[in-house]
Amino acid sequence: MKILFVCQQYIHAARWINQLKDSEHEIFLFDCLDMSIHKDLLWTNYYTNWSKRKLPKFKGEYFLQKKAAKFYKKIEPILKVTASEKLEEIIKEIKPDLVHSLEMQSQTYPLLKVRQKLDFKWAYFSWGSDIYLYKNQQYHRKLMQKIFSNINHLFVDNTRDVSLAKELGYKNDANGIFPGGGGYHIEKYQDFIKPIEQRNLILIKGYHHWAGRAICVLDAITHIVEEIRDFDIYVYSAHQIVVDKIKEINKKYELDIQYSSRQKEISQNELLEKFGKARIAIGNSISDGIPNTLIEAIICGAFPIQSNPGNVSEDYIENGANGFLINNPEDTQEIAGLIKQALDDVDLLKQAFLINKNKSNQLRYDLIKGEVLKTYNEIATNK
C-alpha cells in the first residue's frame, strides 16, 4: 500500500512512521510547513523545498497574515504555492492508497481543500489538544466538522477523542487507540529505574503557556515548603516565565529547585534518568491528549500526578491506585494536597510501582508495532 503521511517534523511523528520501515508499505512524506525532513525519516520518499513564491512579498503581508488570517487565506494562492496546491499535485502523481495526516490544524486543514477536488482514502491521527482545545472555537469547529465528515479512518491516543470525533461528524469506528509515537523499548529503561526507597526527587514538567500550568504546581509547592524541604526538586523544559518563578521561590523560601529551560533542554536519556529517580512526576495542563511524559513516568516507576482534561488521563491512571488525577489544574491547594499525600504514603507508591510495571508491559514496542501493522494491513485489504 502507498501511504502518504502529512505531518510535522518532530520525534513523535518519526517514531510512529518508523514502525512501517521495511514493511510491505511504500511510504511518502509531506510537511505542510515545508520544514526539513526529520533525520530519522530520510529513508522515506519525501518532498521538501516546495513552497515557492508566485509574487514578491509586500509590505504588511506578515501583519495581514496574523491579524486577518481568514482574508489572507483567500489571497494566499495568488501569492505563493500553498500546501493544498502541492498536495493536490502529489496525490495526482503518486495515487496513494491512503493519505494519513498526523496533527489537525497545520497538517489536516490543507487536505480539506484537496478533498473537495480529489477522492482519496483519508486517515487522521488525533494527538494532544488537536480536537479538545479547538472544538469550542467556531472557526475551528466548522472546519473540523467538514473534515470529520470526510475522514475514512481514525487513529487516536485516547478514548476521549473518539467521542469528540463522532460529536464532530465522524461516522466510523476508530481504527485503534495507540501511544502517539508508537510503543516503547521497555528494556532500554531498566538501567534508569531505582527502587522506591532510593527515590528522593520531585519531577515537574515546566510548560506554562496556552495549555501548560507549571506555575500552579510551583505555587502549590510553596504551600507545603516544610514538607518538601528534604526532597530534591527538578523542573524540566521550563518556559522563561517558569524559570523566573523558580528563582523567585528559591530566594524567598531558601530552596534549591533545579531546572532545565526550553532554550537549553537536557537530553532524552538524562530526562529518563530523572524519571527513574523520581518519587513523583507532575504534569499539569488545561488541555492535552496523553502526554509522552506521563507514559515515561509510568514506565520508569515515578508516581504520576497528572491533570485530566476531558477525563483523558483516566486511560492510564486509576486515581488513588497507580497515580493521582488533578481535577482543577489551577487549584494550587488541591495540587499541594496531592503532592503531600503521595510523599507521605510509601505503601501507595510501592503499590503503584507494581501496577505501572504491568501497564508498561502493554506498551512494549514489538506489541504496539504488531498491532499498528495489523491495522494498516486491514485498511489495505479493505480498499
Coordinates of C-alpha atoms in Angstrom, one line a residue:
M1 CA 0.0 0.0 0.0
K2 CA 1.2 3.5 -0.8
I3 CA 0.8 5.7 2.2
L4 CA 1.3 9.5 2.1
F5 CA 1.9 10.9 5.6
V6 CA 1.2 14.5 6.0
C7 CA 2.9 15.5 9.2
Q8 CA 5.1 17.9 11.1
Q9 CA 8.8 17.1 11.5
Y10 CA 9.1 16.1 15.2
I11 CA 10.2 13.0 17.0
H12 CA 6.7 11.6 17.7
A13 CA 5.8 11.5 14.0
A14 CA 9.2 10.0 13.2
R15 CA 8.7 7.2 15.8
W16 CA 5.2 6.5 14.5
I17 CA 6.2 6.3 10.8
N18 CA 9.3 4.3 11.6
Q19 CA 7.1 1.4 12.7
L20 CA 6.4 1.0 8.9
K21 CA 10.1 0.9 7.9
D22 CA 11.0 -2.3 6.0
S23 CA 7.3 -3.3 5.8
E24 CA 5.5 -4.0 2.6
H25 CA 4.1 -0.5 2.5
E26 CA 5.7 2.3 0.4
I27 CA 5.9 5.5 2.4
F28 CA 5.7 9.1 1.2
L29 CA 6.2 12.1 3.4
F30 CA 5.0 15.7 3.1
D31 CA 5.1 18.6 5.6
C32 CA 2.6 21.4 5.1
L33 CA 5.1 23.7 6.8
D34 CA 7.9 22.7 4.5
M35 CA 10.3 22.0 7.3
S36 CA 13.4 19.9 6.8
I37 CA 12.7 16.3 7.0
H38 CA 13.4 14.6 10.3
K39 CA 16.7 12.8 10.2
D40 CA 15.0 9.5 11.2
L41 CA 12.7 9.8 8.2
L42 CA 15.2 10.2 5.4
W43 CA 14.5 6.6 4.3
T44 CA 11.1 7.7 3.1
N45 CA 10.0 9.3 -0.3
Y46 CA 9.9 12.8 0.9
Y47 CA 9.1 16.3 -0.5
T48 CA 11.0 19.4 0.5
N49 CA 11.5 23.0 -0.7
W50 CA 8.2 23.0 -2.4
S51 CA 6.9 26.3 -1.0
K52 CA 7.7 28.9 -3.8
R53 CA 6.6 32.5 -4.1
K54 CA 4.4 33.5 -7.1
L55 CA 4.7 37.2 -6.2
P56 CA 7.3 39.0 -4.2
K57 CA 6.4 39.7 -0.5
F58 CA 4.7 43.0 0.0
K59 CA 4.8 45.5 2.9
G60 CA 2.3 44.5 5.6
E61 CA 1.9 40.9 4.5
Y62 CA 3.1 39.4 7.8
F63 CA 0.7 41.7 9.7
L64 CA -2.2 40.7 7.4
Q65 CA -1.4 37.0 7.9
K66 CA -1.5 37.4 11.7
K67 CA -4.4 39.9 12.1
A68 CA -6.7 39.0 9.2
A69 CA -6.0 35.3 8.8
K70 CA -9.3 34.4 7.0
F71 CA -8.8 37.1 4.4
Y72 CA -5.1 36.1 4.0
K73 CA -6.1 32.5 3.3
K74 CA -8.2 33.7 0.4
I75 CA -5.4 35.6 -1.3
E76 CA -2.6 33.2 -0.3
P77 CA -2.9 31.1 -3.5
I78 CA -2.2 34.2 -5.5
L79 CA 1.0 35.0 -3.5
K80 CA 2.6 31.6 -3.3
V81 CA 2.3 27.8 -3.8
T82 CA 0.1 26.6 -0.9
A83 CA 0.3 23.2 0.9
S84 CA -3.1 22.4 -0.7
E85 CA -1.9 23.0 -4.2
K86 CA 1.2 20.9 -3.7
L87 CA -0.7 18.1 -2.0
E88 CA -3.2 18.0 -5.0
E89 CA -0.2 17.7 -7.3
I90 CA 1.4 14.9 -5.3
I91 CA -1.8 12.9 -4.9
K92 CA -2.5 13.1 -8.6
E93 CA 1.1 12.0 -9.3
I94 CA 1.6 9.0 -6.8
K95 CA -2.1 8.0 -6.4
P96 CA -1.7 6.9 -2.7
D97 CA -3.9 4.2 -1.3
L98 CA -4.0 6.1 1.9
V99 CA -3.4 9.7 2.9
H100 CA -2.7 9.9 6.6
S101 CA -2.4 13.2 8.4
L102 CA -0.8 13.5 11.8
E103 CA -2.0 16.7 13.6
M104 CA -5.1 18.7 12.8
Q105 CA -4.5 22.5 12.4
S106 CA -1.4 22.7 10.3
Q107 CA -1.4 19.3 8.5
T108 CA -5.1 18.3 8.1
Y109 CA -6.8 21.6 7.3
P110 CA -4.9 21.9 3.9
L111 CA -6.2 18.5 2.9
L112 CA -9.8 19.6 3.1
K113 CA -9.4 21.8 0.0
V114 CA -7.8 18.9 -1.9
R115 CA -10.6 16.5 -0.9
Q116 CA -13.1 18.9 -2.5
K117 CA -11.4 18.2 -5.8
L118 CA -10.0 14.7 -5.5
D119 CA -11.2 11.4 -4.0
F120 CA -8.8 9.6 -1.7
K121 CA -8.9 7.3 1.3
W122 CA -8.1 9.6 4.3
A123 CA -6.9 8.7 7.8
Y124 CA -6.2 11.1 10.6
F125 CA -4.4 10.6 13.9
S126 CA -5.6 12.8 16.8
W127 CA -2.8 13.8 19.2
G128 CA -2.7 16.2 22.1
S129 CA -5.1 19.1 22.0
D130 CA -6.0 18.8 18.3
I131 CA -9.7 18.4 18.9
Y132 CA -10.2 19.0 22.6
L133 CA -8.9 22.6 22.7
Y134 CA -10.3 23.8 19.4
K135 CA -13.7 22.2 19.3
N136 CA -15.4 25.1 21.1
Q137 CA -14.0 27.8 18.8
Q138 CA -16.4 28.5 16.0
Y139 CA -13.9 28.8 13.2
H140 CA -12.1 25.6 14.0
R141 CA -15.3 23.7 14.8
K142 CA -16.8 24.3 11.4
L143 CA -13.6 23.2 9.7
M144 CA -13.3 20.1 11.8
Q145 CA -17.0 19.2 11.1
K146 CA -16.2 19.3 7.4
I147 CA -13.1 17.2 7.9
F148 CA -14.6 14.5 10.1
S149 CA -17.5 14.1 7.6
N150 CA -14.8 13.2 5.0
I151 CA -12.4 11.1 7.2
N152 CA -12.4 7.4 6.5
H153 CA -10.1 6.2 9.3
L154 CA -9.4 7.5 12.8
F155 CA -6.4 6.8 15.0
V156 CA -6.3 8.2 18.5
D157 CA -4.1 8.2 21.6
N158 CA -7.0 8.2 24.0
T159 CA -10.7 7.2 24.3
R160 CA -11.9 10.8 24.8
D161 CA -11.1 11.8 21.3
V162 CA -13.2 9.0 19.8
S163 CA -16.3 10.6 21.3
L164 CA -15.2 14.1 20.3
A165 CA -14.6 13.0 16.7
K166 CA -18.1 11.4 16.5
E167 CA -19.6 14.5 18.0
L168 CA -18.0 16.5 15.1
G169 CA -19.3 14.1 12.4
Y170 CA -17.0 11.1 12.2
K171 CA -19.2 8.1 11.3
N172 CA -17.0 5.1 11.6
D173 CA -15.3 3.2 14.4
A174 CA -11.8 4.2 15.5
N175 CA -9.1 2.0 14.0
G176 CA -7.2 1.9 17.2
I177 CA -6.0 3.6 20.4
F178 CA -2.2 3.8 20.3
P179 CA 0.5 5.7 22.1
G180 CA 1.2 8.8 19.9
G181 CA 4.7 7.8 19.0
G182 CA 4.1 4.0 18.9
G183 CA 5.4 1.6 21.5
Y184 CA 8.4 1.7 23.9
H185 CA 11.6 -0.3 24.1
I186 CA 10.9 -1.2 27.8
E187 CA 14.2 -3.0 28.2
K188 CA 16.2 0.2 27.5
Y189 CA 14.6 1.9 30.5
Q190 CA 15.7 -0.8 33.1
D191 CA 19.0 0.8 33.9
F192 CA 17.2 4.1 34.8
I193 CA 14.7 2.5 37.3
K194 CA 15.5 2.8 41.0
P195 CA 13.6 1.2 43.9
I196 CA 11.1 3.5 45.7
E197 CA 13.3 3.7 48.8
Q198 CA 16.1 5.2 46.8
R199 CA 13.9 7.9 45.2
N200 CA 14.1 11.4 46.6
L201 CA 13.2 13.5 43.6
I202 CA 10.0 15.6 42.8
L203 CA 10.0 16.0 39.0
I204 CA 7.8 18.7 37.4
K205 CA 7.0 19.4 33.7
G206 CA 7.8 23.1 33.1
Y207 CA 5.4 24.1 30.4
H208 CA 3.4 27.2 31.2
H209 CA 1.7 28.6 28.0
W210 CA -1.7 28.3 26.3
A211 CA -2.2 24.9 27.9
G212 CA 0.6 24.2 30.5
R213 CA 0.2 25.2 34.1
A214 CA 3.6 24.6 35.7
I215 CA 3.4 27.8 37.8
C216 CA 0.4 26.4 39.5
V217 CA 2.5 23.4 40.6
L218 CA 5.2 25.7 41.8
D219 CA 2.7 27.8 43.8
A220 CA 1.4 24.5 45.3
I221 CA 5.0 23.7 46.4
T222 CA 5.0 27.0 48.4
H223 CA 2.0 25.8 50.4
I224 CA 4.0 22.8 51.7
V225 CA 7.5 24.1 51.8
E226 CA 8.5 22.4 55.1
E227 CA 7.0 19.1 53.9
I228 CA 9.1 19.0 50.8
R229 CA 12.3 20.7 52.0
D230 CA 14.2 17.4 52.3
F231 CA 13.4 16.4 48.7
D232 CA 15.2 17.3 45.5
I233 CA 13.0 19.2 43.0
Y234 CA 13.7 19.4 39.3
V235 CA 11.7 21.2 36.6
Y236 CA 12.3 20.2 33.0
S237 CA 11.5 22.1 29.8
A238 CA 10.8 25.2 31.7
H239 CA 9.4 28.2 29.9
Q240 CA 11.1 31.5 30.8
I241 CA 8.1 32.6 33.0
V242 CA 8.7 29.4 34.9
V243 CA 12.4 29.9 35.3
D244 CA 11.7 33.4 36.7
K245 CA 9.2 31.8 39.2
I246 CA 11.7 29.2 40.3
K247 CA 14.3 31.9 41.0
E248 CA 11.8 33.9 43.0
I249 CA 10.7 30.8 45.1
N250 CA 14.3 29.7 45.7
K251 CA 15.2 33.1 47.0
K252 CA 12.1 33.6 49.1
Y253 CA 11.9 30.1 50.7
E254 CA 15.6 29.3 50.6
L255 CA 15.0 26.3 48.4
D256 CA 17.3 24.9 45.6
I257 CA 14.8 23.9 42.8
Q258 CA 16.9 22.9 39.8
Y259 CA 15.7 23.3 36.2
S260 CA 16.4 23.0 32.5
S261 CA 14.9 25.6 30.2
R262 CA 13.1 25.2 26.9
Q263 CA 16.1 27.0 25.4
K264 CA 18.6 24.5 26.8
E265 CA 17.0 21.1 27.1
I266 CA 18.6 18.1 28.8
S267 CA 18.9 15.0 26.6
Q268 CA 16.2 12.4 26.5
N269 CA 18.4 9.9 28.4
E270 CA 19.1 12.5 31.1
L271 CA 15.4 13.1 31.4
L272 CA 14.7 9.4 31.6
E273 CA 17.3 9.0 34.4
K274 CA 15.4 11.6 36.3
F275 CA 12.1 9.8 35.8
G276 CA 13.8 6.7 37.1
K277 CA 14.9 8.5 40.3
A278 CA 11.7 10.5 40.8
R279 CA 9.3 9.6 43.7
I280 CA 6.6 11.6 42.0
A281 CA 6.3 13.2 38.5
I282 CA 3.9 16.0 38.0
G283 CA 2.3 17.2 34.7
N284 CA -0.3 19.9 34.8
S285 CA -2.2 21.5 31.9
I286 CA -5.7 22.7 30.9
S287 CA -5.6 20.8 27.6
D288 CA -3.7 17.7 26.3
G289 CA -4.0 14.2 25.0
I290 CA -1.9 11.5 26.6
P291 CA 1.5 13.2 27.3
N292 CA 4.5 11.1 26.4
T293 CA 5.9 12.3 29.8
L294 CA 3.0 10.6 31.6
I295 CA 3.8 7.3 29.8
E296 CA 7.5 7.7 30.6
A297 CA 6.7 8.3 34.3
I298 CA 4.7 5.1 34.3
I299 CA 7.4 3.1 32.6
C300 CA 10.2 4.5 34.9
G301 CA 8.2 3.9 38.1
A302 CA 7.6 7.5 39.1
F303 CA 4.2 8.0 40.7
P304 CA 2.3 10.3 38.3
I305 CA 0.3 13.3 39.4
Q306 CA -1.4 14.4 36.3
S307 CA -4.1 16.8 35.1
N308 CA -7.1 15.2 33.5
P309 CA -8.6 17.5 30.7
G310 CA -11.7 15.9 29.4
N311 CA -11.0 12.8 31.6
V312 CA -8.2 11.9 29.2
S313 CA -5.6 10.8 31.8
E314 CA -8.1 8.2 33.2
D315 CA -7.0 6.0 30.3
Y316 CA -3.7 5.4 32.1
I317 CA -4.3 6.5 35.8
E318 CA -6.8 4.9 38.2
N319 CA -7.0 7.7 40.7
G320 CA -5.5 6.6 44.1
A321 CA -4.2 3.3 42.7
N322 CA -1.4 4.0 40.3
G323 CA -1.3 7.8 40.4
F324 CA -3.4 10.9 41.2
L325 CA -5.6 12.9 38.9
I326 CA -5.7 16.7 39.3
N327 CA -9.3 17.8 38.9
N328 CA -8.6 21.5 38.6
P329 CA -5.2 22.3 37.1
E330 CA -5.3 25.8 38.5
D331 CA -6.2 24.9 42.1
T332 CA -2.9 25.1 44.0
Q333 CA -4.3 23.8 47.2
E334 CA -5.6 20.7 45.6
I335 CA -2.3 20.1 43.9
A336 CA -0.4 20.7 47.2
G337 CA -2.6 18.2 48.9
L338 CA -2.0 15.5 46.3
I339 CA 1.8 16.1 46.4
K340 CA 1.8 15.8 50.2
Q341 CA -0.4 12.7 50.2
A342 CA 1.8 10.9 47.7
L343 CA 5.1 11.8 49.5
D344 CA 3.6 10.6 52.9
D345 CA 2.3 7.2 51.6
V346 CA 5.2 4.9 50.7
D347 CA 2.9 1.9 50.6
L348 CA 0.8 3.6 48.0
L349 CA 3.9 4.4 45.9
K350 CA 5.1 0.7 46.1
Q351 CA 1.6 -0.5 45.0
A352 CA 1.5 2.0 42.1
F353 CA 5.1 0.9 41.1
L354 CA 3.9 -2.7 40.6
I355 CA 0.7 -1.7 38.8
N356 CA 2.6 0.6 36.4
K357 CA 5.2 -2.1 35.8
N358 CA 2.3 -4.3 34.4
K359 CA 1.0 -1.3 32.4
S360 CA 4.5 -0.9 30.9
N361 CA 4.4 -4.4 29.5
Q362 CA 1.4 -3.4 27.5
L363 CA 3.3 -0.6 25.9
R364 CA 6.2 -2.7 24.5
Y365 CA 7.4 -1.6 21.1
D366 CA 7.1 -5.0 19.5
L367 CA 3.5 -5.4 20.8
I368 CA 2.3 -2.0 19.7
K369 CA 4.1 -2.2 16.3
G370 CA 2.4 -5.5 15.6
E371 CA -1.0 -4.0 16.3
V372 CA -0.2 -1.0 14.2
L373 CA 1.0 -3.0 11.2
K374 CA -2.1 -5.2 11.5
T375 CA -4.3 -2.1 11.4
Y376 CA -2.6 -0.8 8.3
N377 CA -2.9 -4.2 6.6
E378 CA -6.6 -4.3 7.4
I379 CA -7.0 -0.8 5.8
A380 CA -5.1 -2.1 2.8
T381 CA -7.3 -5.1 2.3
N382 CA -10.5 -3.1 2.6
K383 CA -9.9 -0.8 -0.4

